[in-house]
Amino acid sequence: MPAAPEDPKPGGNTNRIGLLLQDYKGKESTLCAGCGHDAITSQIIRSFFQYGVEPHRVVKLSGIGCSSKTPAYFLDRAHGFNAVHGRMPAIGTGAMLANHTLIAIGVSGDGDTASIGMGQFVHLLRRNTPMIYVLENNGVYGLTKGQFSATADPGSTLKTGVINDLPAIDCCALAIELGCGYVARSFAGDPKQLVPLLLGAIGHRGTALLDVISPCVTFNNHEGSTKSYRYAKETEELLHTVSFIPFYEPITVDYDEGLTKVVTLHDGSHITLRKLEREFDPRNKIEALRVLHESRHKGEFLTGLLYVDPEKPDLTRLLNLPDEPLARLAPEMVRPGRAALEEIMEALR
Ligand SMILES: Cc1ncc(C[n+]2csc(CCOP(=O)(O)OP(=O)(O)O)c2C)c(N)n1
Ligand code: SF4
Ligand SMILES: [Mg+2]
């Protein structure tokens, strides 16, 4: 089985474009010690390093929340925009329409995404806007002191003993239903799985949703929470083991077709999924929705690549944008003069 690209050895190895791991870092985190969001930040840094992305080709986006603070903690040399609460998708869509050669990574929370930002989130998904969307899901509004969010499971309790009696919104099921072409669920405490899923998201063209359970150690890590480290560790069920082979490395190993599924991504990279307990094909939408429903009823925390469709055209292709990004076109090409406008008006008469 081929492994994901390697981390640097002690002493500081460079990646394929000659950068060190530290070139992908950001500012010092100000989050609580042990917060799941910091663990995700480390894996984002590692993934962009391993893939060999040029930091200046990345745009980092977020809304409001502890999770939305994290783009400050990775890729210091990338572009960045911290939007208002729940409005990151609109900003990301605008950035990608202006320059579709960038790689967009948006980080949001379950509050930012599944409540105030829900309207924006669903339209991002149905448009298939090219963006890696990392949903740091802790079941609470961490920044405003731990109220239940819309992804909290019914029956789970707050530290105060308050019981959640509302149903949870499953953002992965929603994304699959709305046609998102890369949908994965993972855990902040499982870097072995999270890194190849992030690498695959970098190689995908379209919206890539990663719903990552990310425990809030201050407000939602107690007995009775279904988003705690302990609960996630005890109930995690892996759909498969995930490996990533970047486009610049050939697949040299023979696969046993019965055991391993290989998915070719937009950029020529491959994701390999090695079967564990159950038969599962992530290219089958109905099957993906079925396993999600089933696992919810069983109280399992199902992780892995739930659904993938690398062929689905993204928003910039649907809009038939020119190869040259709009942001770089000469003003006379993007701002038609009075004569051109008059000609259009005449045609409409
Ligand atoms: C318009 C608006 N409404 C409410 C708030 C208050 N507020 C700030 S962050 C937040 C929720 C954050 O929760 P989540 O997105 O889950 O992030 P976490 O802190 O848990 O990572 C809320 C309600 C705000 N900043 N702006
Ligand atoms: S309050 Fe919770 S989500 Fe926010 S930084 Fe602390 S542990 Fe993380
Ligand atoms: Mg939250």
Tab-separated table of C-alpha atoms and ligand atoms in Angstrom:
chain	number	residue	atom	x	y	z
A	1	MET	CA	0.000	0.000	0.000
A	2	PRO	CA	1.571	3.351	-0.979
A	3	ALA	CA	1.884	5.829	1.855
A	4	ALA	CA	1.050	9.543	1.868
A	5	PRO	CA	3.993	11.860	1.162
A	6	GLU	CA	6.381	12.040	4.066
A	7	ASP	CA	6.761	14.680	6.751
A	8	PRO	CA	10.189	16.281	7.086
A	9	LYS	CA	12.855	14.399	8.979
A	10	PRO	CA	14.323	16.105	12.083
A	11	GLY	CA	16.786	18.637	10.796
A	12	GLY	CA	14.312	20.175	8.423
A	13	ASN	CA	13.641	18.513	5.066
A	14	THR	CA	12.142	20.607	2.319
A	15	ASN	CA	9.155	19.613	0.205
A	16	ARG	CA	9.022	19.357	-3.602
A	17	ILE	CA	9.021	23.168	-4.008
A	18	GLY	CA	11.899	23.658	-1.569
A	19	LEU	CA	9.924	24.926	1.452
A	20	LEU	CA	10.146	23.808	5.080
A	21	LEU	CA	7.216	22.807	7.280
A	22	GLN	CA	7.658	26.064	9.188
A	23	ASP	CA	6.975	28.016	5.966
A	24	TYR	CA	3.365	26.805	6.262
A	25	LYS	CA	2.861	27.945	9.854
A	26	GLY	CA	1.054	31.033	11.098
A	27	LYS	CA	0.854	33.018	14.318
A	28	GLU	CA	0.862	31.447	17.786
A	29	SER	CA	-2.587	30.086	18.702
A	30	THR	CA	-4.591	31.924	21.378
A	31	LEU	CA	-7.120	29.068	21.794
A	32	CYS	CA	-7.505	27.031	25.006
A	33	ALA	CA	-4.786	24.425	25.486
A	34	GLY	CA	-6.077	21.089	24.150
A	35	CYS	CA	-8.742	22.596	21.834
A	36	GLY	CA	-9.473	20.268	18.902
A	37	HIS	CA	-9.210	23.225	16.516
A	38	ASP	CA	-5.456	23.492	17.179
A	39	ALA	CA	-5.004	19.820	16.280
A	40	ILE	CA	-6.785	20.472	12.956
A	41	THR	CA	-4.582	23.525	12.294
A	42	SER	CA	-1.488	21.302	12.655
A	43	GLN	CA	-2.872	18.846	10.093
A	44	ILE	CA	-3.748	21.663	7.651
A	45	ILE	CA	-0.136	22.919	7.911
A	46	ARG	CA	1.176	19.396	7.365
A	47	SER	CA	-1.113	18.745	4.374
A	48	PHE	CA	-0.234	21.932	2.462
A	49	PHE	CA	3.445	21.239	3.163
A	50	GLN	CA	3.235	17.609	2.026
A	51	TYR	CA	1.341	18.501	-1.129
A	52	GLY	CA	3.835	21.286	-1.905
A	53	VAL	CA	1.345	24.111	-2.414
A	54	GLU	CA	2.843	27.569	-2.924
A	55	PRO	CA	1.476	29.543	0.052
A	56	HIS	CA	0.852	32.691	-2.012
A	57	ARG	CA	-1.556	30.685	-4.208
A	58	VAL	CA	-3.842	30.060	-1.231
A	59	VAL	CA	-6.711	32.182	0.066
A	60	LYS	CA	-7.780	31.492	3.687
A	61	LEU	CA	-11.320	32.390	4.673
A	62	SER	CA	-13.436	32.230	7.790
A	63	GLY	CA	-16.426	33.663	9.642
A	64	ILE	CA	-16.693	34.212	13.416
A	65	GLY	CA	-15.984	31.768	16.247
A	66	CYS	CA	-12.961	30.119	17.886
A	67	SER	CA	-12.729	27.925	14.766
A	68	SER	CA	-12.863	30.980	12.518
A	69	LYS	CA	-9.811	32.433	14.297
A	70	THR	CA	-7.640	29.517	13.171
A	71	PRO	CA	-6.663	30.692	9.652
A	72	ALA	CA	-4.398	33.161	11.490
A	73	TYR	CA	-2.474	30.139	12.804
A	74	PHE	CA	-1.505	28.599	9.436
A	75	LEU	CA	-0.033	29.715	6.103
A	76	ASP	CA	1.190	33.162	7.092
A	77	ARG	CA	2.153	33.935	3.498
A	78	ALA	CA	-1.310	33.203	2.043
A	79	HIS	CA	-4.069	35.716	1.311
A	80	GLY	CA	-6.704	35.900	4.043
A	81	PHE	CA	-10.166	37.305	4.723
A	82	ASN	CA	-11.970	36.989	8.056
A	83	ALA	CA	-15.630	37.616	7.168
A	84	VAL	CA	-18.536	38.397	9.476
A	85	HIS	CA	-20.510	35.598	11.156
A	86	GLY	CA	-21.768	32.993	8.629
A	87	ARG	CA	-20.798	35.028	5.551
A	88	MET	CA	-17.567	33.297	4.604
A	89	PRO	CA	-19.099	31.407	1.607
A	90	ALA	CA	-20.050	34.643	-0.195
A	91	ILE	CA	-16.561	36.080	0.276
A	92	GLY	CA	-14.979	32.811	-0.875
A	93	THR	CA	-17.227	32.677	-3.938
A	94	GLY	CA	-16.235	36.242	-4.863
A	95	ALA	CA	-12.530	35.523	-4.380
A	96	MET	CA	-12.666	32.398	-6.560
A	97	LEU	CA	-14.645	34.119	-9.303
A	98	ALA	CA	-12.050	36.908	-9.345
A	99	ASN	CA	-9.137	34.455	-9.446
A	100	HIS	CA	-9.949	30.781	-10.010
A	101	THR	CA	-6.261	29.841	-10.020
A	102	LEU	CA	-6.141	30.235	-6.239
A	103	ILE	CA	-6.757	27.397	-3.779
A	104	ALA	CA	-9.425	28.456	-1.275
A	105	ILE	CA	-9.602	26.996	2.213
A	106	GLY	CA	-12.444	28.110	4.447
A	107	VAL	CA	-12.564	27.229	8.147
A	108	SER	CA	-15.886	27.516	9.933
A	109	GLY	CA	-17.605	26.281	13.077
A	110	ASP	CA	-20.855	24.385	13.567
A	111	GLY	CA	-22.498	27.606	14.791
A	112	ASP	CA	-21.059	29.700	11.959
A	113	THR	CA	-22.123	27.078	9.375
A	114	ALA	CA	-25.300	25.406	10.608
A	115	SER	CA	-27.154	28.395	12.109
A	116	ILE	CA	-26.433	31.963	10.988
A	117	GLY	CA	-24.491	30.804	7.913
A	118	MET	CA	-26.811	28.007	6.783
A	119	GLY	CA	-28.266	30.007	3.875
A	120	GLN	CA	-24.806	30.745	2.518
A	121	PHE	CA	-23.515	27.229	3.168
A	122	VAL	CA	-26.217	25.429	1.163
A	123	HIS	CA	-25.743	27.686	-1.857
A	124	LEU	CA	-21.969	27.217	-1.756
A	125	LEU	CA	-22.602	23.459	-1.893
A	126	ARG	CA	-25.147	23.504	-4.708
A	127	ARG	CA	-22.956	25.827	-6.794
A	128	ASN	CA	-19.939	23.580	-6.233
A	129	THR	CA	-17.731	26.587	-5.547
A	130	PRO	CA	-14.092	25.447	-5.571
A	131	MET	CA	-13.201	25.594	-1.891
A	132	ILE	CA	-11.964	23.287	0.841
A	133	TYR	CA	-14.537	23.803	3.599
A	134	VAL	CA	-13.303	22.615	7.004
A	135	LEU	CA	-16.152	22.503	9.483
A	136	GLU	CA	-14.657	22.353	12.985
A	137	ASN	CA	-17.581	20.694	14.695
A	138	ASN	CA	-17.717	20.769	18.511
A	139	GLY	CA	-21.507	20.858	18.989
A	140	VAL	CA	-21.388	24.223	20.779
A	141	TYR	CA	-20.792	27.922	20.254
A	142	GLY	CA	-17.362	27.860	21.900
A	143	LEU	CA	-16.571	31.560	21.547
A	144	THR	CA	-19.806	32.655	23.273
A	145	LYS	CA	-19.400	30.251	26.205
A	146	GLY	CA	-20.799	26.925	25.096
A	147	GLN	CA	-24.487	27.101	24.089
A	148	PHE	CA	-25.746	24.107	22.016
A	149	SER	CA	-25.282	24.454	18.272
A	150	ALA	CA	-27.513	22.926	15.592
A	151	THR	CA	-25.180	19.923	15.208
A	152	ALA	CA	-25.539	18.868	18.880
A	153	ASP	CA	-27.055	15.390	19.149
A	154	PRO	CA	-30.466	14.992	20.786
A	155	GLY	CA	-30.045	13.720	24.344
A	156	SER	CA	-26.567	15.198	24.781
A	157	THR	CA	-26.107	17.460	27.783
A	158	LEU	CA	-24.422	20.770	28.518
A	159	LYS	CA	-22.081	21.037	31.511
A	160	THR	CA	-24.972	22.667	33.387
A	161	GLY	CA	-27.084	19.524	32.854
A	162	VAL	CA	-29.383	21.081	30.205
A	163	ILE	CA	-30.480	18.360	27.741
A	164	ASN	CA	-30.654	19.002	23.998
A	165	ASP	CA	-34.075	17.919	22.722
A	166	LEU	CA	-33.733	19.179	19.145
A	167	PRO	CA	-32.573	17.000	16.213
A	168	ALA	CA	-29.016	17.472	14.923
A	169	ILE	CA	-28.320	18.786	11.435
A	170	ASP	CA	-26.012	16.352	9.651
A	171	CYS	CA	-23.923	18.637	7.426
A	172	CYS	CA	-22.432	15.686	5.514
A	173	ALA	CA	-25.853	14.270	4.579
A	174	LEU	CA	-26.954	17.764	3.579
A	175	ALA	CA	-23.856	18.250	1.420
A	176	ILE	CA	-24.312	14.906	-0.344
A	177	GLU	CA	-27.988	15.689	-0.971
A	178	LEU	CA	-27.058	19.075	-2.462
A	179	GLY	CA	-24.519	17.601	-4.877
A	180	CYS	CA	-21.215	18.405	-3.156
A	181	GLY	CA	-18.538	16.294	-4.907
A	182	TYR	CA	-16.224	15.567	-1.933
A	183	VAL	CA	-17.698	14.862	1.486
A	184	ALA	CA	-15.712	13.458	4.399
A	185	ARG	CA	-16.074	13.128	8.143
A	186	SER	CA	-13.116	12.849	10.477
A	187	PHE	CA	-11.828	13.533	13.974
A	188	ALA	CA	-9.316	16.108	15.225
A	189	GLY	CA	-7.651	13.293	17.207
A	190	ASP	CA	-7.055	11.128	14.119
A	191	PRO	CA	-4.268	12.767	12.056
A	192	LYS	CA	-3.618	9.496	10.223
A	193	GLN	CA	-7.025	9.806	8.586
A	194	LEU	CA	-7.372	13.597	8.496
A	195	VAL	CA	-4.169	14.303	6.542
A	196	PRO	CA	-4.977	12.131	3.474
A	197	LEU	CA	-8.537	13.493	3.475
A	198	LEU	CA	-7.158	17.064	3.474
A	199	LEU	CA	-4.650	16.170	0.749
A	200	GLY	CA	-7.502	14.742	-1.339
A	201	ALA	CA	-9.479	17.943	-0.774
A	202	ILE	CA	-6.527	19.985	-2.115
A	203	GLY	CA	-6.505	17.800	-5.250
A	204	HIS	CA	-10.287	18.031	-5.755
A	205	ARG	CA	-11.872	20.739	-7.916
A	206	GLY	CA	-15.191	21.870	-6.428
A	207	THR	CA	-16.453	22.188	-2.875
A	208	ALA	CA	-14.748	19.683	-0.553
A	209	LEU	CA	-16.521	19.454	2.792
A	210	LEU	CA	-14.615	18.032	5.757
A	211	ASP	CA	-16.823	17.766	8.826
A	212	VAL	CA	-14.247	17.274	11.581
A	213	ILE	CA	-15.343	16.532	15.149
A	214	SER	CA	-13.202	18.923	17.154
A	215	PRO	CA	-13.771	18.758	20.916
A	216	CYS	CA	-14.170	21.997	22.866
A	217	VAL	CA	-12.209	21.176	26.027
A	218	THR	CA	-13.629	24.129	27.935
A	219	PHE	CA	-17.378	23.738	27.304
A	220	ASN	CA	-18.127	20.358	25.707
A	221	ASN	CA	-15.718	17.628	26.742
A	222	HIS	CA	-17.666	16.164	29.689
A	223	GLU	CA	-19.616	12.948	30.271
A	224	GLY	CA	-22.940	13.314	28.414
A	225	SER	CA	-21.401	15.152	25.443
A	226	THR	CA	-21.269	13.328	22.099
A	227	LYS	CA	-18.544	15.658	20.823
A	228	SER	CA	-15.925	14.907	23.496
A	229	TYR	CA	-12.526	13.265	22.899
A	230	ARG	CA	-13.613	10.237	24.880
A	231	TYR	CA	-16.938	9.766	23.084
A	232	ALA	CA	-15.370	10.202	19.643
A	233	LYS	CA	-12.569	7.735	20.449
A	234	GLU	CA	-14.978	5.149	21.864
A	235	THR	CA	-17.592	5.313	19.078
A	236	GLU	CA	-15.459	6.024	15.987
A	237	GLU	CA	-16.102	3.538	13.175
A	238	LEU	CA	-13.759	3.784	10.207
A	239	LEU	CA	-15.434	3.178	6.842
A	240	HIS	CA	-12.034	2.357	5.299
A	241	THR	CA	-8.386	3.333	5.654
A	242	VAL	CA	-7.483	6.281	3.459
A	243	SER	CA	-4.183	6.928	1.639
A	244	PHE	CA	-3.211	9.660	-0.789
A	245	ILE	CA	-0.833	9.441	-3.756
A	246	PRO	CA	0.037	12.883	-5.137
A	247	PHE	CA	-0.083	13.585	-8.883
A	248	TYR	CA	3.712	13.803	-8.994
A	249	GLU	CA	4.156	10.195	-7.832
A	250	PRO	CA	3.214	7.166	-9.956
A	251	ILE	CA	1.062	4.359	-8.596
A	252	THR	CA	3.559	1.568	-8.537
A	253	VAL	CA	1.783	-0.995	-6.368
A	254	ASP	CA	-0.691	-3.592	-7.654
A	255	TYR	CA	-4.043	-3.415	-5.923
A	256	ASP	CA	-6.397	-6.152	-4.963
A	257	GLU	CA	-9.559	-4.739	-6.565
A	258	GLY	CA	-11.772	-6.534	-4.055
A	259	LEU	CA	-10.100	-4.811	-1.136
A	260	THR	CA	-9.053	-1.404	-2.415
A	261	LYS	CA	-10.900	1.298	-4.301
A	262	VAL	CA	-8.825	3.901	-6.152
A	263	VAL	CA	-10.332	7.304	-6.897
A	264	THR	CA	-8.570	9.558	-9.418
A	265	LEU	CA	-8.887	13.219	-8.509
A	266	HIS	CA	-9.086	16.278	-10.752
A	267	ASP	CA	-5.346	17.043	-10.540
A	268	GLY	CA	-4.292	13.433	-11.301
A	269	SER	CA	-3.657	12.506	-7.661
A	270	HIS	CA	-5.220	9.324	-6.278
A	271	ILE	CA	-7.046	8.441	-3.107
A	272	THR	CA	-6.986	4.804	-2.154
A	273	LEU	CA	-9.611	3.405	0.192
A	274	ARG	CA	-8.882	0.062	1.759
A	275	LYS	CA	-11.892	-1.912	2.869
A	276	LEU	CA	-12.393	-2.694	6.550
A	277	GLU	CA	-15.577	-4.330	7.853
A	278	ARG	CA	-18.206	-3.328	5.299
A	279	GLU	CA	-18.613	-3.033	1.555
A	280	PHE	CA	-18.760	0.639	0.685
A	281	ASP	CA	-18.427	2.600	-2.550
A	282	PRO	CA	-18.047	6.365	-1.952
A	283	ARG	CA	-19.046	7.051	-5.584
A	284	ASN	CA	-22.576	5.858	-4.800
A	285	LYS	CA	-24.673	8.704	-3.406
A	286	ILE	CA	-27.571	6.564	-2.216
A	287	GLU	CA	-25.224	4.205	-0.397
A	288	ALA	CA	-23.445	7.140	1.262
A	289	LEU	CA	-26.738	8.541	2.541
A	290	ARG	CA	-27.822	5.084	3.695
A	291	VAL	CA	-24.675	4.436	5.779
A	292	LEU	CA	-25.003	7.883	7.351
A	293	HIS	CA	-28.613	7.184	8.382
A	294	GLU	CA	-27.720	3.741	9.630
A	295	SER	CA	-24.770	4.946	11.707
A	296	ARG	CA	-26.845	7.741	13.258
A	297	HIS	CA	-29.433	5.211	14.432
A	298	LYS	CA	-26.720	2.965	15.863
A	299	GLY	CA	-25.042	5.888	17.639
A	300	GLU	CA	-21.814	5.284	15.693
A	301	PHE	CA	-19.423	8.066	14.770
A	302	LEU	CA	-18.697	7.072	11.181
A	303	THR	CA	-15.557	8.538	9.580
A	304	GLY	CA	-13.893	8.395	6.175
A	305	LEU	CA	-14.550	9.590	2.633
A	306	LEU	CA	-18.344	9.391	2.464
A	307	TYR	CA	-18.929	10.592	-1.077
A	308	VAL	CA	-16.775	11.619	-4.026
A	309	ASP	CA	-17.515	12.714	-7.584
A	310	PRO	CA	-14.333	14.163	-9.110
A	311	GLU	CA	-16.030	14.810	-12.467
A	312	LYS	CA	-18.700	17.219	-11.317
A	313	PRO	CA	-18.090	20.655	-12.908
A	314	ASP	CA	-17.298	23.400	-10.431
A	315	LEU	CA	-18.823	26.883	-10.476
A	316	THR	CA	-16.034	28.490	-12.498
A	317	ARG	CA	-16.442	25.863	-15.226
A	318	LEU	CA	-20.230	26.167	-15.182
A	319	LEU	CA	-19.830	29.916	-15.705
A	320	ASN	CA	-17.416	29.307	-18.561
A	321	LEU	CA	-14.846	31.693	-17.130
A	322	PRO	CA	-11.776	32.418	-19.273
A	323	ASP	CA	-8.459	30.776	-18.344
A	324	GLU	CA	-7.026	34.175	-17.436
A	325	PRO	CA	-8.476	35.156	-14.027
A	326	LEU	CA	-10.938	38.058	-14.162
A	327	ALA	CA	-8.745	39.931	-11.662
A	328	ARG	CA	-5.920	40.019	-14.209
A	329	LEU	CA	-7.884	41.041	-17.306
A	330	ALA	CA	-7.368	44.556	-18.633
A	331	PRO	CA	-10.067	47.051	-17.500
A	332	GLU	CA	-11.331	47.496	-21.077
A	333	MET	CA	-12.143	43.768	-21.179
A	334	VAL	CA	-14.118	43.642	-17.939
A	335	ARG	CA	-15.709	47.102	-18.148
A	336	PRO	CA	-17.404	47.556	-21.495
A	337	GLY	CA	-17.503	51.196	-22.616
A	338	ARG	CA	-20.578	53.314	-23.282
A	339	ALA	CA	-20.730	52.248	-26.969
A	340	ALA	CA	-20.902	48.533	-26.034
A	341	LEU	CA	-23.618	49.183	-23.444
A	342	GLU	CA	-25.628	51.214	-25.935
A	343	GLU	CA	-25.356	48.371	-28.430
A	344	ILE	CA	-26.704	45.920	-25.815
A	345	MET	CA	-29.555	48.280	-24.905
A	346	GLU	CA	-30.391	48.687	-28.592
A	347	ALA	CA	-30.582	44.903	-28.999
A	348	LEU	CA	-33.086	44.728	-26.140
A	349	ARG	CA	-35.463	47.304	-27.616
B	1	LIG	C1	-24.163	38.628	13.790
B	1	LIG	C2	-23.579	37.944	14.980
B	1	LIG	N1	-24.387	37.220	15.795
B	1	LIG	C3	-23.882	36.589	16.877
B	1	LIG	C4	-22.560	36.690	17.170
B	1	LIG	C5	-22.016	36.015	18.418
B	1	LIG	N2	-21.236	34.824	18.099
B	1	LIG	C6	-19.904	34.904	17.960
B	1	LIG	S1	-19.207	33.429	17.620
B	1	LIG	C7	-20.708	32.653	17.685
B	1	LIG	C8	-20.854	31.166	17.476
B	1	LIG	C9	-19.582	30.457	17.245
B	1	LIG	O1	-19.796	29.073	17.242
B	1	LIG	P1	-19.049	28.139	16.224
B	1	LIG	O2	-19.193	28.633	14.838
B	1	LIG	O3	-19.529	26.760	16.473
B	1	LIG	O4	-17.513	28.332	16.598
B	1	LIG	P2	-16.673	27.755	17.838
B	1	LIG	O5	-16.429	28.946	18.686
B	1	LIG	O6	-17.466	26.705	18.520
B	1	LIG	O7	-15.454	27.227	17.189
B	1	LIG	C10	-21.732	33.565	17.960
B	1	LIG	C11	-23.154	33.207	18.088
B	1	LIG	C12	-21.724	37.438	16.288
B	1	LIG	N3	-20.421	37.562	16.494
B	1	LIG	N4	-22.268	38.060	15.227
B	2	SF4	S1	-13.724	27.756	24.115
B	2	SF4	FE1	-13.728	25.702	23.281
B	2	SF4	S2	-13.682	25.980	21.043
B	2	SF4	FE2	-13.023	27.909	21.989
B	2	SF4	S3	-10.786	27.787	22.094
B	2	SF4	FE3	-11.590	27.058	24.054
B	2	SF4	S4	-11.720	24.837	23.801
B	2	SF4	FE4	-11.555	25.713	21.738
B	3	MG	MG	-18.676	25.243	17.563
